[in-house]
PDB file of C-alpha atoms in Angstrom:
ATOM      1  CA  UNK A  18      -0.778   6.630  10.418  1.00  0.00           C
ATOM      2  CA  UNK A  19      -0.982   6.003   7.031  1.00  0.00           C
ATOM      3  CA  UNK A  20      -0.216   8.799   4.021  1.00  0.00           C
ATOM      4  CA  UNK A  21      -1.444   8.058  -0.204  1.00  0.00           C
ATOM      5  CA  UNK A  22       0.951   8.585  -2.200  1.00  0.00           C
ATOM      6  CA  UNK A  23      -1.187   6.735  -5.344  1.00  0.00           C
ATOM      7  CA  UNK A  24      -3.866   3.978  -5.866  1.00  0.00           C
ATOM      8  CA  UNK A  25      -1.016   1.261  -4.704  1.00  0.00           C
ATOM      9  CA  UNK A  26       1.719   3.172  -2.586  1.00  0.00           C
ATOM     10  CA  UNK A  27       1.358   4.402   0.741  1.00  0.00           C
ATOM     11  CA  UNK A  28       3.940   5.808   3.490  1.00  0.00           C
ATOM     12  CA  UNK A  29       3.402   4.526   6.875  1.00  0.00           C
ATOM     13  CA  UNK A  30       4.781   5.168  10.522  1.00  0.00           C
ATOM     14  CA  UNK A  31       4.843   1.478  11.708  1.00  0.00           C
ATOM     15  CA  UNK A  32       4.938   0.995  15.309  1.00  0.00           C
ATOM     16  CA  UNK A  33       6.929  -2.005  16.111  1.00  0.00           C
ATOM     17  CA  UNK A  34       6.188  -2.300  20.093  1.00  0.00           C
ATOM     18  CA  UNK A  35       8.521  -1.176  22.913  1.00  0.00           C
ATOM     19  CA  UNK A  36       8.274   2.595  21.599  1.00  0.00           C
ATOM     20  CA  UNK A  37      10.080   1.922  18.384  1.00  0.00           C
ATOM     21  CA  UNK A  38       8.581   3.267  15.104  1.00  0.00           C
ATOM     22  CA  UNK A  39       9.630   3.310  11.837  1.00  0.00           C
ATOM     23  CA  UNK A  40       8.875   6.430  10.190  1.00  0.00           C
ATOM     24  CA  UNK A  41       7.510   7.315   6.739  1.00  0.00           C
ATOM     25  CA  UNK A  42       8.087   4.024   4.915  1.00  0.00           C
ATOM     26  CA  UNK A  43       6.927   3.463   1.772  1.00  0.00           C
ATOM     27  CA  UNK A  44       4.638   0.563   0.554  1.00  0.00           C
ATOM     28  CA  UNK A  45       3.746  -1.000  -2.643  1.00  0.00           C
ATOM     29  CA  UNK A  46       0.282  -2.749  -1.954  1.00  0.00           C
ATOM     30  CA  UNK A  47       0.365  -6.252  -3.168  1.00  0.00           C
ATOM     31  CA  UNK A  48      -0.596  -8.140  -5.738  1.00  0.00           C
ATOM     32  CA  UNK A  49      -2.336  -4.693  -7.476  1.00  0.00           C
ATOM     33  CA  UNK A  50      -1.934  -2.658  -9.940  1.00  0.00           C
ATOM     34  CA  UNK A  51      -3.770   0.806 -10.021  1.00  0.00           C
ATOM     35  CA  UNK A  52      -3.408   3.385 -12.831  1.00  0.00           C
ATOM     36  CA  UNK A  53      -0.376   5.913 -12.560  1.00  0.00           C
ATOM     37  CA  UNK A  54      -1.268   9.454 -11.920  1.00  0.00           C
ATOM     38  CA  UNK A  55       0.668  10.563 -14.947  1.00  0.00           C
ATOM     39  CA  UNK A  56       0.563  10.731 -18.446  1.00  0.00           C
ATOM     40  CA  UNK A  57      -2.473   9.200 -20.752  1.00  0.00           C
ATOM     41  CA  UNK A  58      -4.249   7.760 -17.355  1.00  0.00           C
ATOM     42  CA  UNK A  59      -4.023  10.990 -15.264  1.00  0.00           C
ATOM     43  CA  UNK A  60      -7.588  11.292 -14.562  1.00  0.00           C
ATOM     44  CA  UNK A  61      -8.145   7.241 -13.680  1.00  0.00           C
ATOM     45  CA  UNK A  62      -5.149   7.300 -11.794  1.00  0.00           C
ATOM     46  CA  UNK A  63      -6.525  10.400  -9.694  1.00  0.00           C
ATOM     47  CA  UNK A  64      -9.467   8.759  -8.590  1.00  0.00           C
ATOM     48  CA  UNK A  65      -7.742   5.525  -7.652  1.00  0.00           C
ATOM     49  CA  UNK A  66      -5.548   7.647  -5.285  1.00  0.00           C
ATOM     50  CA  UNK A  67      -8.597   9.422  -4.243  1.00  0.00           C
ATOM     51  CA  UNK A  68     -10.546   6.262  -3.244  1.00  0.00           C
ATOM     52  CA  UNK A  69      -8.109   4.424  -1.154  1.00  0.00           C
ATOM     53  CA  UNK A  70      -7.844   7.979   0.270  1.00  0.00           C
ATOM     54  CA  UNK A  71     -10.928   8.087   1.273  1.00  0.00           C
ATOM     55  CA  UNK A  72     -10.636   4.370   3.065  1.00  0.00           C
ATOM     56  CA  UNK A  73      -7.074   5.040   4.735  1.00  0.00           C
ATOM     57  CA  UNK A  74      -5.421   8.336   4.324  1.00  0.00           C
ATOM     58  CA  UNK A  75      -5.040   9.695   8.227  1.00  0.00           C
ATOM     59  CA  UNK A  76      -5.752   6.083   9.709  1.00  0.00           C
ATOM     60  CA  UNK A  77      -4.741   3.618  11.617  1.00  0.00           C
ATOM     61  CA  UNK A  78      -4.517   0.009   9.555  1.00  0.00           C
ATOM     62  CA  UNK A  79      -3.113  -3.211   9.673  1.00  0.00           C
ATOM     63  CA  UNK A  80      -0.356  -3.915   7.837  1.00  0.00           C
ATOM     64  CA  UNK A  81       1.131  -7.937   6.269  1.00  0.00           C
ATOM     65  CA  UNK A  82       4.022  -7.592   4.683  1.00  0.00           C
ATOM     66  CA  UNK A  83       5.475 -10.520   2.539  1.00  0.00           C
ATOM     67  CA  UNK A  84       8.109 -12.325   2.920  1.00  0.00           C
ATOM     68  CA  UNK A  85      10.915 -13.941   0.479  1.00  0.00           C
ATOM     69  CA  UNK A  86      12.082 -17.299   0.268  1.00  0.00           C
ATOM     70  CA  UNK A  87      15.387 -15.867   2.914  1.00  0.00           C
ATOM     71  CA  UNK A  88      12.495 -14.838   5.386  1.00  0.00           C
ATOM     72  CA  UNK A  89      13.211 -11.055   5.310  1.00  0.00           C
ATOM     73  CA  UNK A  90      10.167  -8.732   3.703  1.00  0.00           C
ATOM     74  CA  UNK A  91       9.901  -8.580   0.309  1.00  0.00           C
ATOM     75  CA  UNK A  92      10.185  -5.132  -1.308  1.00  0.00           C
ATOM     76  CA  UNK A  93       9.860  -3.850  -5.546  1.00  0.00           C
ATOM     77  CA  UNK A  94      12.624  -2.614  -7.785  1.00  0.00           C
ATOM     78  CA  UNK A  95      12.283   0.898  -5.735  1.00  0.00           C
ATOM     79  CA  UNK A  96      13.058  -0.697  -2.293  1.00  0.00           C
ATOM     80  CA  UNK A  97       9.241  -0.201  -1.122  1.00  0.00           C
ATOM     81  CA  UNK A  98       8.126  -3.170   1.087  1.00  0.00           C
ATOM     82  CA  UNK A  99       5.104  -5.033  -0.209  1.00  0.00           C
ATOM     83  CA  UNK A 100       2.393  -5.388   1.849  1.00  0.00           C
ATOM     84  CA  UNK A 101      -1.061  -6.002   2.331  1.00  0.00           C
ATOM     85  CA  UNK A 102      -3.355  -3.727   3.929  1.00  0.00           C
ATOM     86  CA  UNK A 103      -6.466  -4.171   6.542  1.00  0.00           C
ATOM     87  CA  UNK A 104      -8.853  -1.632   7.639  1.00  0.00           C
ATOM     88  CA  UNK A 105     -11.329  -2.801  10.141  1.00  0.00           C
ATOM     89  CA  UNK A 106     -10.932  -6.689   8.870  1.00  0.00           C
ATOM     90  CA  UNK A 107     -10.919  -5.161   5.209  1.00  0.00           C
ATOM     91  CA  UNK A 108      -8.878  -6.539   2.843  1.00  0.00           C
ATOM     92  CA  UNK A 109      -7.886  -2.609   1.482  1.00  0.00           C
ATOM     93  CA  UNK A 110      -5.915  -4.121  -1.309  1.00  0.00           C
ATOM     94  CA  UNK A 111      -8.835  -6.578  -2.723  1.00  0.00           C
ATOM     95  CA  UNK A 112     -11.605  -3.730  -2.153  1.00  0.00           C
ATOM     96  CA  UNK A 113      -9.626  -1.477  -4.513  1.00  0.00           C
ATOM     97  CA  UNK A 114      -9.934  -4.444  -7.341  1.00  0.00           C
ATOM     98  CA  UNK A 115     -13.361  -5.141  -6.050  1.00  0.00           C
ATOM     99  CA  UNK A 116     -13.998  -1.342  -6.746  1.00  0.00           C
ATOM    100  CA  UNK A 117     -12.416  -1.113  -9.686  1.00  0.00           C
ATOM    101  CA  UNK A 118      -9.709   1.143  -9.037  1.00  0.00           C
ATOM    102  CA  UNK A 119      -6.988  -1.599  -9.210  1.00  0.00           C
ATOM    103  CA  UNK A 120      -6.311  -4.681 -11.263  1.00  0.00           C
ATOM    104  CA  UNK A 121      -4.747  -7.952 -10.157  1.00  0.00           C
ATOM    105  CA  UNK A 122      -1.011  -7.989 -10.405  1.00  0.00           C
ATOM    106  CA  UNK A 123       0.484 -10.740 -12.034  1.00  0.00           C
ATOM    107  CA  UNK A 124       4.335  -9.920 -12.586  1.00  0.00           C
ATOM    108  CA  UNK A 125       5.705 -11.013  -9.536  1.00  0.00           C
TER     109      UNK A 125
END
């Protein structure tokens, strides 16, 4: 189940198999960059959050985290993993570029 929290952070439960779950973790979509939901781009950042909203929020997706160099998932300087997400063989993370709602993310 998957919760927006803006255009390029979501909290999911992630079901690992065997009737383990972790619950309510947060993650920074990869390799995007949408506009914050504060300040000058308030209203931009609004409808990037509602978009991916209205492909995910309440659903079930596929999630690919990445991995570092050590093997173990990658996560930002907040300690969200980064992932990519799928919808239905949807790349959710291009389609919010594709849709304008994100830009690539080049700092990493």
């Amino acid at each position: 189940m998957v919760r927006v929290v803006d255009g390029d952070t979501i909290d999911v439960d992630i079901d690992l198999g065997f009737y383990i779950w972790i619950r309510k973790q947060r993650i920074r979509m990869l390799d995007i960059d949408a506009p914050e939901m504060r300040g000058e781009s308030k209203v931009v950042g609004a409808a990037a959050t509602e978009y991916l909203k209205t492909l995910i929020d309440g659903k079930e997706v596929i999630l690919r985290t990445s991995k570092g160099k050590d093997g173990a998932d990658r996560d930002d300087s907040f300690g969200r993993w980064l992932g990519t997400v799928y919808l239905d063989g949807l790349d959710v993370n291009q389609e919010m570029i594709r849709a304008g709602q994100a830009v690539p993310y080049e700092d990493r």
